CSV table of C-alpha atoms in Angstrom, one decimal:
chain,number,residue,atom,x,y,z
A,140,UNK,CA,26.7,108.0,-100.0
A,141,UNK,CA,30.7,108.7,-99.4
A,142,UNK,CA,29.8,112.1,-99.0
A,143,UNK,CA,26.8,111.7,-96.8
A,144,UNK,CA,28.8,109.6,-94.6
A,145,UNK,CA,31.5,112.0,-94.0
A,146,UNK,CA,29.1,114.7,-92.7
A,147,UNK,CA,27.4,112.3,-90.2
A,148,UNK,CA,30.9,112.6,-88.9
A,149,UNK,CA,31.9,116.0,-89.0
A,150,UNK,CA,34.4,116.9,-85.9
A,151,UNK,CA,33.4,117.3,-85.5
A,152,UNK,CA,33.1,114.7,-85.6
A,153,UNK,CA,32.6,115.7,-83.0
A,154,UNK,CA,23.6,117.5,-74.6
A,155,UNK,CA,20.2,117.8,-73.3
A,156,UNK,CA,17.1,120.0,-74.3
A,157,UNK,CA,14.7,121.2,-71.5
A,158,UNK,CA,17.8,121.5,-69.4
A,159,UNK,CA,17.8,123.5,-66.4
A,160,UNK,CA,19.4,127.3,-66.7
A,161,UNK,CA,22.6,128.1,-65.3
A,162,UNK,CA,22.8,131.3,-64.1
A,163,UNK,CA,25.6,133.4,-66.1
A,164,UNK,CA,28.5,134.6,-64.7
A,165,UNK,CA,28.8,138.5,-64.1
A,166,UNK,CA,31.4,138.9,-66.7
A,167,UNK,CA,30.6,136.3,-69.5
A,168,UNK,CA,33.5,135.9,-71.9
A,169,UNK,CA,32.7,136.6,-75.7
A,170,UNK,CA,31.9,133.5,-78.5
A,171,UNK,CA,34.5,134.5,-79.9
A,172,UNK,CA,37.0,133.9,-76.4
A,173,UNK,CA,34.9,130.9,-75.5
A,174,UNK,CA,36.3,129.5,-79.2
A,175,UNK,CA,39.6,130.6,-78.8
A,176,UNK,CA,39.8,128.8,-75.4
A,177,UNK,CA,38.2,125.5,-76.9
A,178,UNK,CA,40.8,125.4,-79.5
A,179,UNK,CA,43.4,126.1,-76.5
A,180,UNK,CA,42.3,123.1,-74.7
A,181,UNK,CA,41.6,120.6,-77.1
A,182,UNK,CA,45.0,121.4,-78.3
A,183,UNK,CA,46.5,120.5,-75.1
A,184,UNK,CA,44.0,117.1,-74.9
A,185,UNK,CA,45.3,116.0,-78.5
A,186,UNK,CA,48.8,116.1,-77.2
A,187,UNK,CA,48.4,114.1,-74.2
A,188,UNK,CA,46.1,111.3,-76.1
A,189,UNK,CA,47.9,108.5,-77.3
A,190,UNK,CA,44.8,106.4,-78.6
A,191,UNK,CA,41.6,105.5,-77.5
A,192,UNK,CA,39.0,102.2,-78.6
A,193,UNK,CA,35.8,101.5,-78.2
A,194,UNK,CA,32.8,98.8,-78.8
A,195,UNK,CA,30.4,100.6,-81.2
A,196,UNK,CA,26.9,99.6,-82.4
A,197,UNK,CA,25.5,101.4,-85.7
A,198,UNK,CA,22.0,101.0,-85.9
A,199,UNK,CA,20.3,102.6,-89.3
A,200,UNK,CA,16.0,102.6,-89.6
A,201,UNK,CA,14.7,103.4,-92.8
A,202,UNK,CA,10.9,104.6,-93.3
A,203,UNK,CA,9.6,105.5,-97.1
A,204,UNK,CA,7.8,104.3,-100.1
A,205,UNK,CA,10.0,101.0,-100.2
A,206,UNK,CA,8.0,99.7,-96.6
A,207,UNK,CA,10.9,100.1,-93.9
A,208,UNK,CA,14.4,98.3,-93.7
A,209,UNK,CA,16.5,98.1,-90.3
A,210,UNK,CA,20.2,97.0,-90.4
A,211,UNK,CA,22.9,97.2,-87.2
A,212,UNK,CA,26.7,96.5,-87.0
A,213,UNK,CA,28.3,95.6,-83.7
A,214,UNK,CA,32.2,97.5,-84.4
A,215,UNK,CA,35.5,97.4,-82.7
A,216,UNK,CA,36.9,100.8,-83.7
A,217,UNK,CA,40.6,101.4,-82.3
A,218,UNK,CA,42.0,104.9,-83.0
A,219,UNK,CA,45.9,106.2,-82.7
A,220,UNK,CA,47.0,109.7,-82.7
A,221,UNK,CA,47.0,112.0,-84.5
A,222,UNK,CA,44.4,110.5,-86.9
A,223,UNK,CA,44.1,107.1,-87.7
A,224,UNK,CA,41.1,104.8,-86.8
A,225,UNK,CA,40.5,101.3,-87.9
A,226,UNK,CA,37.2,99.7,-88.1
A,227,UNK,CA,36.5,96.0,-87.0
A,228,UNK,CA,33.2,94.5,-88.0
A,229,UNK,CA,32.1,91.9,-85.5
A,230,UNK,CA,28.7,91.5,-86.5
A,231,UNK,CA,25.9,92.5,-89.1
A,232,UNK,CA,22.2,92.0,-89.3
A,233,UNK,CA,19.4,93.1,-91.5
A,234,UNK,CA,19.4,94.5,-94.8
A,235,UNK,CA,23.0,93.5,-96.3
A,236,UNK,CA,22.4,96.5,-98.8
A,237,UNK,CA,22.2,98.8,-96.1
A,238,UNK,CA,25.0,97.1,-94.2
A,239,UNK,CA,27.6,97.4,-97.1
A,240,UNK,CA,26.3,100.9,-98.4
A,241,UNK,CA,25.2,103.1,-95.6
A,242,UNK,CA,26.8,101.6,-92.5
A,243,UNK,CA,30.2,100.8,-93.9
A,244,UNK,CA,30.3,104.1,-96.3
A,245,UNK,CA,30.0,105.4,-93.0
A,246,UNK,CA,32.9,104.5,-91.4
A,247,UNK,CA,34.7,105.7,-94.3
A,248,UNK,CA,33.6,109.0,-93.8
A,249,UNK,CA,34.5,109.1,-90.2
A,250,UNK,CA,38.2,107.8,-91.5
A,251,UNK,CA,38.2,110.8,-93.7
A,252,UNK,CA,37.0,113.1,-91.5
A,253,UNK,CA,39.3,112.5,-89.1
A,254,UNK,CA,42.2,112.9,-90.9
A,255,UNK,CA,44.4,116.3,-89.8
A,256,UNK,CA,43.2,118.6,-93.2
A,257,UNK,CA,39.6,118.1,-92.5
A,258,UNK,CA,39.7,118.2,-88.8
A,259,UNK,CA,41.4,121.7,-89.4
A,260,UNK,CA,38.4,122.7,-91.6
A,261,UNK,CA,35.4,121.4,-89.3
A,262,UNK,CA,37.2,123.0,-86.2
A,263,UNK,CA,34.6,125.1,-84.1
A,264,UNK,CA,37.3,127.8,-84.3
A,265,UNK,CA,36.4,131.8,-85.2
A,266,UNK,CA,38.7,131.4,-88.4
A,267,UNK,CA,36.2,128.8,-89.4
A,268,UNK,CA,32.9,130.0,-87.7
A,269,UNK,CA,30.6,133.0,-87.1
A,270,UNK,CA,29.7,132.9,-83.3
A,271,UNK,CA,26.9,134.2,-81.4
A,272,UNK,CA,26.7,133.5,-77.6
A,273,UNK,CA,22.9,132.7,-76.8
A,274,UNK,CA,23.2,132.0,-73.0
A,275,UNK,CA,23.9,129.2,-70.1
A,276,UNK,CA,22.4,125.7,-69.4
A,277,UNK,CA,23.3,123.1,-67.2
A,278,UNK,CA,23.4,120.0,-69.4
A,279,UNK,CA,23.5,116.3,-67.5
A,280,UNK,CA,25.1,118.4,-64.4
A,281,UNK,CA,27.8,120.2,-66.6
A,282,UNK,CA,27.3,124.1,-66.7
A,283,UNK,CA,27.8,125.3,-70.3
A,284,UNK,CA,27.8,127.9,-72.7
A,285,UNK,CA,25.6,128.0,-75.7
A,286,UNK,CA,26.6,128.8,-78.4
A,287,UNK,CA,24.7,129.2,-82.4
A,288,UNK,CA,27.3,128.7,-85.1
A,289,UNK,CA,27.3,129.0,-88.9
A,290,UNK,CA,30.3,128.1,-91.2
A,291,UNK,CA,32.0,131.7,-92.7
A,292,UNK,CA,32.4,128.6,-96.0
A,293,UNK,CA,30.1,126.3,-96.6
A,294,UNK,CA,31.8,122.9,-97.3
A,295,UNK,CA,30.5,118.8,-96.0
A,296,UNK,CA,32.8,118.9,-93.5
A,297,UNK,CA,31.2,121.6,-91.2
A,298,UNK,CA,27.6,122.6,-90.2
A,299,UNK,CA,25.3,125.1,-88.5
A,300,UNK,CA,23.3,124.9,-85.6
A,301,UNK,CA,23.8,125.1,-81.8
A,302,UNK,CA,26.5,123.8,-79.4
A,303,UNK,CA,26.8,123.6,-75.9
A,304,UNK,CA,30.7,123.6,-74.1
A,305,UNK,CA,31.3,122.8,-70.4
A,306,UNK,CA,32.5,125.9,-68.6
A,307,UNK,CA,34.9,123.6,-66.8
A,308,UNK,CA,37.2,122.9,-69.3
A,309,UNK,CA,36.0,124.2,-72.7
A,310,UNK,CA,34.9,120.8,-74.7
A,311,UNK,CA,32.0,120.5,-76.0
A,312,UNK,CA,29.3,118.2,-75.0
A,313,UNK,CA,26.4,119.1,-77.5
A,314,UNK,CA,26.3,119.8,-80.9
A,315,UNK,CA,22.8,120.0,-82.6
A,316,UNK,CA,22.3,121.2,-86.1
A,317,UNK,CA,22.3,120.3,-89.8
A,318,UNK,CA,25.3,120.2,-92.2
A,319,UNK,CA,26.5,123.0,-93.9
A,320,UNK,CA,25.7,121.8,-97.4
A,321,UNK,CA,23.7,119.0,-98.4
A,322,UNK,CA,25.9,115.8,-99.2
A,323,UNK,CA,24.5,114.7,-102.4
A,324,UNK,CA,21.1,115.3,-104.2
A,325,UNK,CA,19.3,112.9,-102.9
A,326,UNK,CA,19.2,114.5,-99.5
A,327,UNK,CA,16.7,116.8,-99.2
A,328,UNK,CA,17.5,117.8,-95.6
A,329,UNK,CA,19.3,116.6,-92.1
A,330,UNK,CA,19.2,116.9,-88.9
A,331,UNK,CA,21.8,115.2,-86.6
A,332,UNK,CA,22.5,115.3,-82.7
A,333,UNK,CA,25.7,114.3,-81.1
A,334,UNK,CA,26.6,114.0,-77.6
A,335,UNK,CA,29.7,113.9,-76.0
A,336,UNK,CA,30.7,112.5,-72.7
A,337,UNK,CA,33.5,113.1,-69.9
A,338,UNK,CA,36.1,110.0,-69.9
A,339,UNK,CA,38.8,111.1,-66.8
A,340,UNK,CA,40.1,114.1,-69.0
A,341,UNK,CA,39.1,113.9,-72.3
A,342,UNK,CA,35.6,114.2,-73.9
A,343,UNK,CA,34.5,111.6,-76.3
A,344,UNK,CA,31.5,111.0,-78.6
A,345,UNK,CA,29.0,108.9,-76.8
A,346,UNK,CA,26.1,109.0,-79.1
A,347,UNK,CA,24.8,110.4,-82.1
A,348,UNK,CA,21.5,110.6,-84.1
A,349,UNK,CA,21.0,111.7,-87.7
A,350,UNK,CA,17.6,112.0,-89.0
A,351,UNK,CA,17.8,112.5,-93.4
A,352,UNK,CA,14.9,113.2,-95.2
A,353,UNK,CA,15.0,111.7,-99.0
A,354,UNK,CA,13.9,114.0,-101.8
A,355,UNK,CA,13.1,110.7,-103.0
A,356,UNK,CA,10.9,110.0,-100.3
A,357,UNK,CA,11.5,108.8,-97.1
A,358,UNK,CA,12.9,108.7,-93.8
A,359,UNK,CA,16.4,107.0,-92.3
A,360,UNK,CA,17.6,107.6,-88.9
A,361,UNK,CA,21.3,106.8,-88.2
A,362,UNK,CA,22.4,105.9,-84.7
A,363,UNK,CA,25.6,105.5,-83.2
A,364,UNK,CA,25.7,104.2,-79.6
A,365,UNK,CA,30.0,104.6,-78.9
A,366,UNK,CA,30.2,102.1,-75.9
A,367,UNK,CA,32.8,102.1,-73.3
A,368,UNK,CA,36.0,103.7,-74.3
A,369,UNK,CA,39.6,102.2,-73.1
A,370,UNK,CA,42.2,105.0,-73.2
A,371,UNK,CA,45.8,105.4,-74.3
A,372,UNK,CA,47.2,108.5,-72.1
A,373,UNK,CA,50.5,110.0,-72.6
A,374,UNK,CA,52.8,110.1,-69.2
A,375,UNK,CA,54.7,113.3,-70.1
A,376,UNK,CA,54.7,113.0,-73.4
A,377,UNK,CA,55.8,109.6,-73.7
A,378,UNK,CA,52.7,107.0,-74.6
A,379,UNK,CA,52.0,104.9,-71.6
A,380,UNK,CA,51.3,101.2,-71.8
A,381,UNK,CA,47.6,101.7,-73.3
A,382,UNK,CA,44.5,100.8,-71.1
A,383,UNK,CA,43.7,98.6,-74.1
A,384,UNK,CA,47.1,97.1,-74.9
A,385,UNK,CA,45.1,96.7,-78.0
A,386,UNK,CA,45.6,99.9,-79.2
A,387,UNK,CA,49.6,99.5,-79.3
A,388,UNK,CA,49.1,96.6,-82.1
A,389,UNK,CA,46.8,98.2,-83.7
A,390,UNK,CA,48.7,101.7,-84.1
A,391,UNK,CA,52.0,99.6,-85.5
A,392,UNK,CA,50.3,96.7,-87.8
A,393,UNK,CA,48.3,100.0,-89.8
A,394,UNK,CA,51.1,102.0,-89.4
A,395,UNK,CA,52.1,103.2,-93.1
């Protein structure tokens, strides 16, 4: 379950289909230059976010041989650069099992998958990726790029599929596809869909949905609904006082 957790968070981590076309510019830049650029510019958003937090709900359905089990958490999730979240359960309901071994070993993953080495590795970068660009959309009024992706190594921290990344500015705002590798044997295959959202300069998961199909038997569908973010900017290079003052406890009472 560890494992299947970290891949529903693949930076992955970390919009839109029947969307409108956008027509494409006269000289479109390559998959490979679009990459380069993304890495460019998330680079430079890293460096001037200080920490960001959010009220989350996870909400996980389960459909199979068993009859069908719901469970939701209600999370505070607080997160300090350069990659440390913490996790506050407010409040549970349903199936406890499914609370305690599918929604929690989920956070987990997302802690591990944010942390610097695997960020590196599930990077949309062309060291990590083969790139093909497919063509243009306009995606919730943001023109994009499309691009289809497959991992050059196959590992639980990346995935293959689709992504779409705002011609603006070079983040992505879609990613739709299945991991890379399946997370343990009892998956016999996933699909997941997460969706990204502006907040003033930075893009920020907004929501997800994972849909695993148990060799088993069975259905679950994972859904993660990231509320509304307060965010910790830095004023040239110096961390200002945080949106969510928060944030600033948080980052020095988990500090090692």
């Amino acid at each position: 379950m560890r494992q299947q957790a970290a891949m529903l968070v693949v930076g992955v981590l970390l919009t839109g289909v029947g969307s409108a076309p956008v027509r494409a510019a006269a000289q479109a830049p390559t998959a490979e230059e679009i990459a380069t650029r993304m890495v460019a510019h998330d680079r430079e958003r890293q460096a001037e976010l200080d920490g960001y937090g959010s009220q989350r709900v996870y909400r996980m359905e389960y459909k199979g041989p068993i009859g069908e089990r719901q469970a939701e958490m209600v999370v505070r999730m607080d997160f300090s650069a350069p990659d440390r979240k913490h996790f506050t359960v407010l409040s549970e309901s349903g199936s406890t099992i499914f609370c305690n071994q599918v929604l929690r070993t989920l956070m987990e993953g997302e802690q591990e998958g944010t942390l610097e080495q695997n960020h590196q590795r599930a990077m949309l970068s062309p060291a990590n990726y083969r790139l093909k660009l497919v063509g243009s959309e306009q995606l919730d009024g943001v023109n994009t790029w499309v691009l289809d992706v497959s991992p050059r190594v196959e590992s639980r921290f990346n995935y293959k599929g689709r992504v779409w990344v705002s011609m603006d500015d070079y983040a992505v705002v879609r990613i739709l596809g299945a991991p890379a590798k399946n997370p343990s044997w009892l998956m016999g295959s996933a699909r997941f869909d997460y969706r990204y959202g502006r907040n003033g300069e930075f893009w920020l998961p907004q929501r997800s949905v994972t849909v695993s199909h148990l060799r088993i038997g069975g259905e679950i569908t994972l859904t993660v609904d990231y509320g509304t973010y307060q965010i910790a900017a830095r004023a040239g290079g110096v961390p200002t006082e945080a949106v969510n003052t928060g944030l600033r406890r948080e980052k020095a009472a988990t500090a090692p």
